[in-house]
Short mmCIF file of C-alpha atoms in Angstrom, two decimals:
data_model
loop_
_atom_site.label_atom_id
_atom_site.label_comp_id
_atom_site.label_asym_id
_atom_site.label_seq_id
_atom_site.Cartn_x
_atom_site.Cartn_y
_atom_site.Cartn_z
CA GLU A 1 -8.09 -8.69 -7.60
CA THR A 2 -9.27 -8.64 -11.08
CA GLY A 3 -8.88 -5.20 -10.76
CA VAL A 4 -5.06 -4.84 -10.54
CA THR A 5 -3.34 -7.53 -12.12
CA GLN A 6 0.46 -8.83 -11.66
CA THR A 7 2.95 -10.84 -12.92
CA PRO A 8 4.58 -13.18 -12.67
CA ARG A 9 3.60 -13.70 -8.68
CA HIS A 10 6.51 -15.24 -8.23
CA LEU A 11 10.31 -15.29 -9.45
CA VAL A 12 13.53 -15.91 -8.73
CA MET A 13 16.75 -14.40 -10.89
CA GLY A 14 20.41 -14.13 -10.33
CA MET A 15 22.44 -10.31 -10.30
CA THR A 16 24.08 -11.41 -13.74
CA ASN A 17 19.29 -11.49 -15.17
CA LYS A 18 17.15 -8.62 -16.90
CA LYS A 19 14.36 -9.40 -15.98
CA SER A 20 10.80 -7.23 -15.89
CA LEU A 21 7.41 -7.04 -14.04
CA LYS A 22 4.51 -6.86 -15.71
CA CYS A 23 0.92 -4.94 -13.79
CA GLU A 24 -2.08 -4.53 -16.11
CA GLN A 25 -5.17 -2.51 -13.63
CA HIS A 26 -8.17 -2.30 -15.65
CA LEU A 27 -10.19 -0.23 -13.91
CA GLY A 28 -9.92 2.78 -15.67
CA HIS A 29 -7.64 4.97 -13.68
CA ASN A 30 -4.70 7.83 -14.66
CA ALA A 31 -2.49 6.94 -12.04
CA MET A 32 0.16 3.73 -11.92
CA TYR A 33 2.76 3.64 -8.91
CA TRP A 34 5.27 1.27 -7.95
CA TYR A 35 6.51 -0.19 -3.96
CA LYS A 36 8.71 -2.70 -3.11
CA GLN A 37 7.50 -4.26 0.69
CA SER A 38 9.86 -5.29 2.84
CA ALA A 39 10.05 -7.50 5.72
CA LYS A 40 9.82 -5.24 9.01
CA LYS A 41 9.45 -2.01 7.20
CA PRO A 42 6.48 -0.44 6.12
CA LEU A 43 5.62 0.08 2.09
CA GLU A 44 8.78 1.81 -0.02
CA LEU A 45 6.59 4.47 -2.89
CA MET A 46 9.58 4.33 -5.50
CA PHE A 47 7.58 5.33 -9.18
CA VAL A 48 4.35 6.90 -9.53
CA TYR A 49 2.60 7.41 -13.78
CA SER A 50 0.66 10.06 -13.69
CA LEU A 51 -0.96 10.37 -17.16
CA GLU A 52 1.59 7.73 -18.11
CA GLU A 53 4.60 10.95 -17.28
CA ARG A 54 6.48 10.03 -14.22
CA VAL A 55 5.88 12.12 -11.94
CA GLU A 56 7.67 10.55 -9.02
CA ASN A 57 11.27 9.06 -9.11
CA ASN A 58 11.84 7.95 -4.56
CA SER A 59 16.08 8.11 -5.68
CA VAL A 60 15.63 4.36 -6.39
CA PRO A 61 18.46 2.31 -8.15
CA SER A 62 19.04 3.16 -11.73
CA ARG A 63 19.15 -0.84 -11.97
CA PHE A 64 15.09 -0.86 -11.20
CA SER A 65 13.77 1.25 -14.43
CA PRO A 66 9.66 1.35 -15.03
CA GLU A 67 7.48 1.86 -18.34
CA CYS A 68 4.63 2.83 -19.21
CA PRO A 69 3.19 3.32 -22.39
CA ASN A 70 -0.21 3.88 -21.56
CA SER A 71 -2.61 4.43 -18.44
CA SER A 72 -3.50 -0.23 -18.23
CA HIS A 73 0.03 -0.65 -18.12
CA LEU A 74 3.17 -0.99 -16.26
CA PHE A 75 6.22 -2.41 -16.69
CA LEU A 76 9.64 -2.05 -13.97
CA HIS A 77 12.65 -3.94 -16.09
CA LEU A 78 15.37 -5.10 -13.62
CA HIS A 79 18.90 -5.76 -14.33
CA THR A 80 22.00 -6.81 -12.08
CA LEU A 81 20.02 -6.93 -8.86
CA GLN A 82 21.38 -7.00 -5.59
CA PRO A 83 20.39 -9.94 -3.25
CA GLU A 84 19.63 -6.62 -0.94
CA ASP A 85 16.39 -5.89 -3.84
CA SER A 86 14.94 -9.29 -2.87
CA ALA A 87 11.37 -8.35 -1.75
CA LEU A 88 7.64 -8.11 -2.42
CA TYR A 89 6.94 -5.74 -4.79
CA LEU A 90 3.26 -4.29 -5.86
CA CYS A 91 1.89 -2.42 -8.51
CA ALA A 92 -1.37 -0.09 -7.38
CA SER A 93 -2.85 2.39 -9.55
CA SER A 94 -5.46 6.03 -8.77
CA GLN A 95 -8.23 7.05 -10.34
CA ALA A 96 -5.65 9.89 -10.45
CA GLN A 97 -3.02 11.79 -6.84
CA GLY A 98 -4.62 11.26 -4.07
CA TYR A 99 -7.07 9.29 -4.16
CA GLU A 100 -7.43 5.63 -2.89
CA GLN A 101 -5.48 3.71 -4.31
CA TYR A 102 -6.16 -0.36 -5.79
CA PHE A 103 -3.00 -3.04 -5.27
CA GLY A 104 -2.96 -6.49 -7.60
CA PRO A 105 -1.14 -9.12 -5.55
CA GLY A 106 2.25 -8.74 -5.25
CA THR A 107 5.38 -10.68 -7.25
CA ARG A 108 7.65 -12.13 -4.76
CA LEU A 109 11.50 -11.92 -6.45
CA THR A 110 13.99 -13.89 -4.51
CA VAL A 111 17.49 -12.39 -5.95
CA THR A 112 20.04 -15.53 -5.59
CA GLY B 1 10.22 13.69 6.87
CA GLU B 2 6.56 12.92 8.36
CA SER B 3 5.88 9.17 9.27
CA VAL B 4 3.12 7.25 9.69
CA GLY B 5 2.61 4.87 12.33
CA LEU B 6 1.23 2.19 14.61
CA HIS B 7 0.80 1.75 18.46
CA LEU B 8 1.03 -1.72 17.95
CA PRO B 9 3.27 -4.33 15.98
CA THR B 10 0.14 -7.04 16.96
CA LEU B 11 -2.87 -7.11 18.03
CA SER B 12 -4.81 -10.77 19.27
CA VAL B 13 -8.23 -10.47 20.09
CA GLN B 14 -11.25 -13.01 20.59
CA GLU B 15 -13.27 -14.07 18.20
CA GLY B 16 -16.39 -12.35 18.52
CA ASP B 17 -14.82 -9.64 19.89
CA ASN B 18 -14.24 -5.64 18.58
CA SER B 19 -11.13 -4.76 17.60
CA ILE B 20 -9.88 -1.40 17.62
CA ILE B 21 -6.43 -0.80 15.35
CA ASN B 22 -4.04 3.00 16.30
CA CYS B 23 -2.46 5.17 14.18
CA ALA B 24 -0.77 7.37 14.68
CA TYR B 25 0.16 10.38 12.03
CA SER B 26 2.48 13.57 12.33
CA ASN B 27 1.73 16.12 9.11
CA SER B 28 -0.78 18.45 11.20
CA ALA B 29 -0.97 18.70 6.93
CA SER B 30 -1.72 15.55 5.55
CA ASP B 31 -5.78 15.82 4.41
CA TYR B 32 -6.78 12.45 3.66
CA PHE B 33 -6.70 9.03 5.69
CA ILE B 34 -6.65 5.83 4.36
CA TRP B 35 -6.75 2.01 6.15
CA TYR B 36 -5.76 -0.78 4.13
CA LYS B 37 -5.39 -4.87 5.13
CA GLN B 38 -2.94 -7.31 3.53
CA GLU B 39 -3.77 -10.57 4.30
CA SER B 40 -0.81 -13.83 3.13
CA GLY B 41 0.57 -13.93 0.63
CA LYS B 42 -1.70 -10.92 -1.58
CA GLY B 43 -1.17 -6.80 -2.10
CA PRO B 44 -3.07 -4.71 0.72
CA GLN B 45 -6.67 -4.20 0.50
CA PHE B 46 -8.74 -0.95 1.25
CA ILE B 47 -11.25 -0.71 3.69
CA ILE B 48 -11.59 1.66 3.98
CA ASP B 49 -11.06 6.33 3.60
CA ILE B 50 -11.48 9.38 5.68
CA ARG B 51 -10.20 12.51 4.87
CA SER B 52 -10.45 15.19 6.92
CA ASN B 53 -13.09 16.97 7.09
CA MET B 54 -14.43 14.61 8.61
CA ASP B 55 -13.81 12.68 12.19
CA LYS B 56 -15.80 9.64 11.73
CA ARG B 57 -17.11 7.51 9.04
CA GLN B 58 -18.58 3.85 8.86
CA GLY B 59 -18.52 1.22 6.82
CA GLN B 60 -19.82 -2.66 6.91
CA ARG B 61 -18.83 -3.27 10.19
CA VAL B 62 -15.85 -0.97 10.33
CA THR B 63 -15.68 2.75 11.18
CA VAL B 64 -12.80 4.76 11.79
CA LEU B 65 -12.24 7.62 13.48
CA LEU B 66 -9.55 10.98 13.32
CA ASN B 67 -8.59 13.01 16.03
CA LYS B 68 -6.80 15.87 14.47
CA THR B 69 -6.00 17.61 17.79
CA VAL B 70 -4.01 14.36 18.48
CA LYS B 71 -3.45 13.67 15.14
CA HIS B 72 -4.77 9.56 15.69
CA LEU B 73 -6.70 7.95 13.82
CA SER B 74 -8.45 4.70 14.63
CA LEU B 75 -10.32 1.69 13.20
CA GLN B 76 -12.79 -0.24 14.79
CA ILE B 77 -13.66 -4.00 14.00
CA ALA B 78 -17.61 -5.02 15.19
CA ALA B 79 -17.62 -8.84 15.65
CA THR B 80 -14.34 -10.38 14.83
CA GLN B 81 -14.11 -13.11 12.93
CA PRO B 82 -11.06 -15.68 11.62
CA GLY B 83 -11.28 -13.80 8.17
CA ASP B 84 -9.78 -10.75 9.82
CA SER B 85 -6.66 -11.89 10.49
CA ALA B 86 -3.95 -9.98 8.32
CA VAL B 87 -1.68 -6.91 8.81
CA TYR B 88 -3.40 -3.00 8.86
CA PHE B 89 -2.01 -0.46 7.49
CA CYS B 90 -2.54 3.12 8.67
CA ALA B 91 -1.81 5.39 4.96
CA GLU B 92 -1.82 9.44 4.79
CA TRP B 93 -1.71 11.42 1.77
CA ASN B 94 1.06 14.32 1.95
CA PRO B 95 0.30 16.89 -0.09
CA SER B 96 3.22 18.72 -0.06
CA GLU B 97 4.71 15.21 -1.29
CA GLY B 98 1.81 14.16 -3.36
CA LYS B 99 2.22 10.37 -2.59
CA LEU B 100 0.99 7.98 -0.14
CA ILE B 101 3.58 7.26 3.47
CA PHE B 102 2.30 4.01 4.86
CA GLY B 103 2.64 2.80 8.36
CA GLN B 104 4.57 -0.05 8.92
CA GLY B 105 1.76 -2.48 10.20
CA THR B 106 -0.46 -3.90 12.77
CA THR B 107 -1.09 -8.48 12.50
CA LEU B 108 -3.97 -8.48 14.10
CA GLN B 109 -5.21 -12.18 15.51
CA VAL B 110 -8.26 -13.95 15.82
CA LYS B 111 -8.28 -16.27 18.46
CA PRO B 112 -11.47 -18.81 17.85
#
């Protein structure tokens, strides 16, 4: 798991809190992704960045705000979340879009 | 949108036997397919991929078969081991949407 790292691994937050998830890739990739994984559902793509430009925003609520300051780092800023936002949030990277994606271990988020 | 599905949510096999996990896809324009393995508490791990100009690809103890005529993908694991117990996802690259679409996953249980 040293290729793509995510912090924190677990996060519990109230609905009025503001927190950020961090992802870092050490693979020299040019594309990075945020996915949401809920029980019994397929992985849901949230955001895609290619060469630090956002290229995909899958109708994600504005309470999720991504940031990609450089090709190695990706953040997901969270504010005023809902309990249904509780899930595993996965970061991934790839050489470019259309290539295999490598995932981090995820952040297990619980919204209370 | 298009969907990628797996035929069985759970597959139980005896240690040492071969496992076959199936996946059906619906987008005939998809040209790239990936199998991922996800162990409990971890992010998905890349296993093997195949492009649409091939019908078979082999890795270490794993083989992916692609049948474009019936839009079917399978993952074969030889001599299944307890460490193979995990959830297996197939994913297809949709070139028109420019993203990977994941199936729901099949849980592989290996009995000692």
